């Protein structure tokens, strides 16, 4: 959090809050971009002050992804919309098996947002980018009227380098593949819910918001035959497994006893009637790997799971109806499906 | 507009409007993405249904840019937020001297948006992408509650190939450079204002919203020594010229008589007190070129200006105070600066 020591380089006394004119293309927007965003994201590509960033292609094959972030509240235990916006897109690149390189940042600011909060979020994005080894090289700022954007929405798009010959995507998944998760489930969902509802949970839960690139690069470095990767955001593990099963035209059998859910998340779920299988994580992913590599993959994931919970949780089967089943504690089986409604809006 | 003939492939009878659950990561979001967006943007990269797109690097040097679009109203004469979101980012790539290749699309939808309107906008984006020669290869969908987001906000990020050895950016601008514009000024600003205020102007003005890549590629093909390019969006010609002068530490002298403003825009400006120099265009750009190439550059721009108005409008000078001056009709001179306030919010 060392980056937070510095005070906002824009004169807060003159402009304590974002004005519509900060998005108007004139002097105020120019100052906001050059004195706040360029100061926070400081790097030579961004400093060129042009309509876009130019850079040398770092590999023969590239990955490209985007996500918009509308999480409420802007700050929550373990993270904020700024760090979330960096890690989320970095993680989507990691899920393509790519090494994240460059991010763009598109801000939609609400008129009236406190300039100091914007500065904190920009600093948080810069710190997250340093941790994930990426640079924010191009951006855009719009301002909408009061009431239209909950403070701010952020979009990040990302470019990464694919430096291996695997085809990491749902179509590569085969019956017999081992299915692993990289850690315990549900922290982000419960942390955001608690922050939003000002729930006084018995034990505080922090979001698991974190970059996943190192764990994926370690799997690749170990020569693990990865078939597919998916981070467990909206819809949680259930949505990820069902979606990949549908896209790869396979089935899956999971074992509930293999899944780790920490005690505060478990008790919050019991209290509130949530299923941890459907809760969003922001620092966990599922990996589909060749069966012979399952043990080694688990070793790698365990070494990169500071909060534990990495596990082999099931296997891919031939297509079946129902597509995905999960075996419960007393050998009961239930069908796993995507949630059909809205469990918890605005989680990311 | 042939793409608009087809009806929305989502069952509108079941879901006539966007629900919060369409952003929840579950079944409804999956259907929205696969049946509406993938159908509209149809291409093999997007069809891989993964967290990001993978593609082969098309050149040794790449350009990367992003813009969010919050224009009100969603539909206006000559365009809509969808075509605007494609051309705007394609044009930022063109301003880097890059050939646009791939776009991402990040949607923030308002709960209650009519599904038919979303389908029209997706079709409009697809048509604009075809016209500009790009593919929408990756995307994201979020939904926010009623009253936020004015129907929808869109972010597009873009990747382009830089296939020449010029350094097209403000730092390359030199005293003596010729300054050109590619067409007449102010159409987009007046078109959006008229649509928003339901002004009954004497003559209808359509937005100039269009892709600029062909004109830029033609300048490059003719071997014009381009030093900088800037599209004339928010803040208009004035903001573009002042910003580039500041970033390149030069001055500029313009001639007002060289600028084309069509009659309906001119009379709307007189009526409403707007300065066409500050009005947004969405299909016009300024070019800073080596003085010896000015005449040939004008020929190329004229050949790509269906509504006329391409012109040599001034020259770059040594740094001076004031930085940018414009000579009026009676040899009077006035100072040109970025607008300090907000002329017309939410123009793009």
XYZ file of C-alpha atoms in Angstrom, chain B residues 5-175:
171
model
C -33.693 -7.535 -41.464
C -33.261 -10.481 -39.147
C -35.236 -10.595 -35.963
C -33.536 -10.969 -32.616
C -32.410 -14.578 -32.141
C -33.245 -14.477 -28.430
C -36.869 -15.273 -27.612
C -38.093 -11.689 -27.133
C -41.478 -12.922 -25.968
C -39.838 -14.531 -22.911
C -37.354 -11.760 -22.239
C -38.475 -8.507 -23.846
C -36.080 -6.523 -21.668
C -32.666 -6.969 -20.097
C -32.830 -8.377 -16.545
C -30.200 -8.130 -13.819
C -29.811 -11.889 -14.212
C -28.548 -11.346 -17.781
C -25.325 -10.166 -16.109
C -25.209 -12.768 -13.362
C -22.935 -15.371 -14.903
C -25.667 -18.005 -15.136
C -27.949 -19.447 -17.777
C -29.489 -16.162 -18.950
C -26.131 -14.456 -19.429
C -24.861 -17.486 -21.287
C -27.852 -17.310 -23.654
C -27.540 -13.556 -24.174
C -23.895 -13.915 -25.137
C -24.192 -17.013 -27.264
C -27.480 -16.244 -29.021
C -27.377 -12.454 -29.370
C -23.763 -11.195 -29.324
C -22.083 -14.218 -30.905
C -24.793 -14.327 -33.571
C -24.305 -10.652 -34.416
C -20.497 -10.599 -34.331
C -20.159 -14.052 -35.896
C -16.508 -15.023 -36.447
C -14.331 -18.063 -35.656
C -12.184 -16.378 -32.975
C -15.219 -15.316 -30.969
C -16.831 -18.718 -31.490
C -14.091 -20.390 -29.426
C -16.151 -19.285 -26.401
C -13.224 -18.677 -24.108
C -12.142 -16.002 -21.624
C -10.218 -14.226 -24.355
C -9.306 -14.398 -28.020
C -6.080 -15.843 -29.390
C -4.653 -14.720 -32.716
C -1.362 -14.610 -34.593
C 0.572 -11.351 -34.325
C 0.119 -9.743 -37.728
C 3.122 -7.383 -37.625
C 6.246 -6.662 -35.651
C 4.736 -3.490 -34.212
C 1.218 -3.134 -32.836
C -1.090 -0.371 -31.658
C -3.539 -0.693 -28.744
C -6.281 1.729 -27.756
C -9.566 1.956 -25.860
C -12.625 4.186 -25.575
C -15.845 4.005 -23.604
C -18.999 5.354 -25.223
C -21.773 7.021 -23.251
C -23.403 9.099 -26.000
C -27.027 10.149 -25.476
C -29.378 9.389 -27.189
C -28.476 5.825 -28.201
C -29.736 6.442 -31.750
C -29.078 9.725 -33.586
C -29.186 10.874 -37.236
C -26.313 9.248 -39.099
C -25.425 6.670 -36.456
C -25.927 5.126 -33.044
C -23.820 4.258 -29.995
C -22.951 0.904 -31.589
C -21.496 2.210 -34.863
C -19.892 5.050 -32.902
C -18.181 2.530 -30.595
C -16.696 0.655 -33.538
C -15.613 3.661 -35.617
C -14.288 5.586 -32.620
C -11.796 2.900 -31.654
C -10.969 2.012 -35.251
C -10.232 5.716 -35.751
C -7.961 5.913 -32.719
C -5.969 3.057 -34.242
C -5.872 4.911 -37.567
C -4.526 7.951 -35.702
C -1.585 5.766 -34.613
C -1.032 4.970 -38.297
C -2.184 1.421 -37.625
C -4.404 -0.864 -39.675
C -7.250 -1.904 -37.364
C -7.587 -5.674 -36.861
C -9.410 -6.812 -33.745
C -11.869 -5.184 -31.349
C -13.159 -6.136 -27.928
C -16.624 -5.053 -26.788
C -17.518 -4.543 -23.117
C -21.207 -3.854 -22.485
C -22.698 -2.261 -19.379
C -26.450 -2.758 -19.850
C -29.226 -1.090 -17.894
C -31.818 -3.408 -16.427
C -34.962 -2.835 -18.514
C -33.221 -2.080 -21.834
C -35.378 -3.406 -24.650
C -33.847 -6.571 -26.044
C -34.843 -5.479 -29.545
C -32.830 -2.241 -29.129
C -29.818 -4.233 -27.942
C -30.129 -6.478 -30.974
C -30.299 -3.461 -33.306
C -27.185 -1.991 -31.693
C -25.290 -5.288 -31.880
C -26.227 -5.551 -35.571
C -25.101 -1.983 -36.108
C -21.744 -2.765 -34.483
C -21.373 -5.820 -36.706
C -22.134 -3.777 -39.836
C -19.673 -1.057 -38.774
C -17.008 -3.691 -38.101
C -17.507 -5.166 -41.578
C -17.241 -1.711 -43.147
C -14.058 -0.952 -41.197
C -12.529 -4.375 -41.882
C -12.235 -5.472 -38.238
C -13.594 -8.343 -36.165
C -15.120 -8.200 -32.687
C -13.247 -11.131 -31.160
C -13.867 -10.935 -27.407
C -16.387 -9.311 -25.097
C -18.020 -8.951 -21.724
C -21.493 -8.172 -20.412
C -22.515 -6.561 -17.142
C -25.977 -5.416 -16.068
C -26.659 -2.546 -13.650
C -29.948 -1.550 -12.019
C -32.641 0.609 -13.620
C -31.739 4.292 -13.669
C -28.026 3.638 -14.184
C -26.241 3.638 -17.534
C -28.951 5.264 -19.770
C -29.740 2.041 -21.644
C -26.179 1.015 -22.190
C -22.571 2.089 -22.150
C -20.088 0.334 -24.429
C -16.332 0.093 -24.256
C -14.321 -1.060 -27.234
C -10.596 -1.675 -27.210
C -8.707 -2.287 -30.421
C -5.501 -3.792 -31.743
C -3.937 -2.681 -35.016
C -0.857 -3.451 -37.089
C 1.742 -0.736 -37.684
C 3.244 -1.517 -41.078
C 5.493 1.492 -41.708
C 8.540 3.110 -40.116
C 7.068 6.515 -39.266
C 6.713 7.650 -35.653
C 3.214 9.128 -35.823
C 2.783 10.972 -32.521
C 2.947 14.501 -31.092
C 6.699 14.322 -30.386
C 7.354 14.073 -34.162
C 5.704 17.439 -34.944
C 8.194 20.155 -36.083
C 7.909 23.892 -36.782
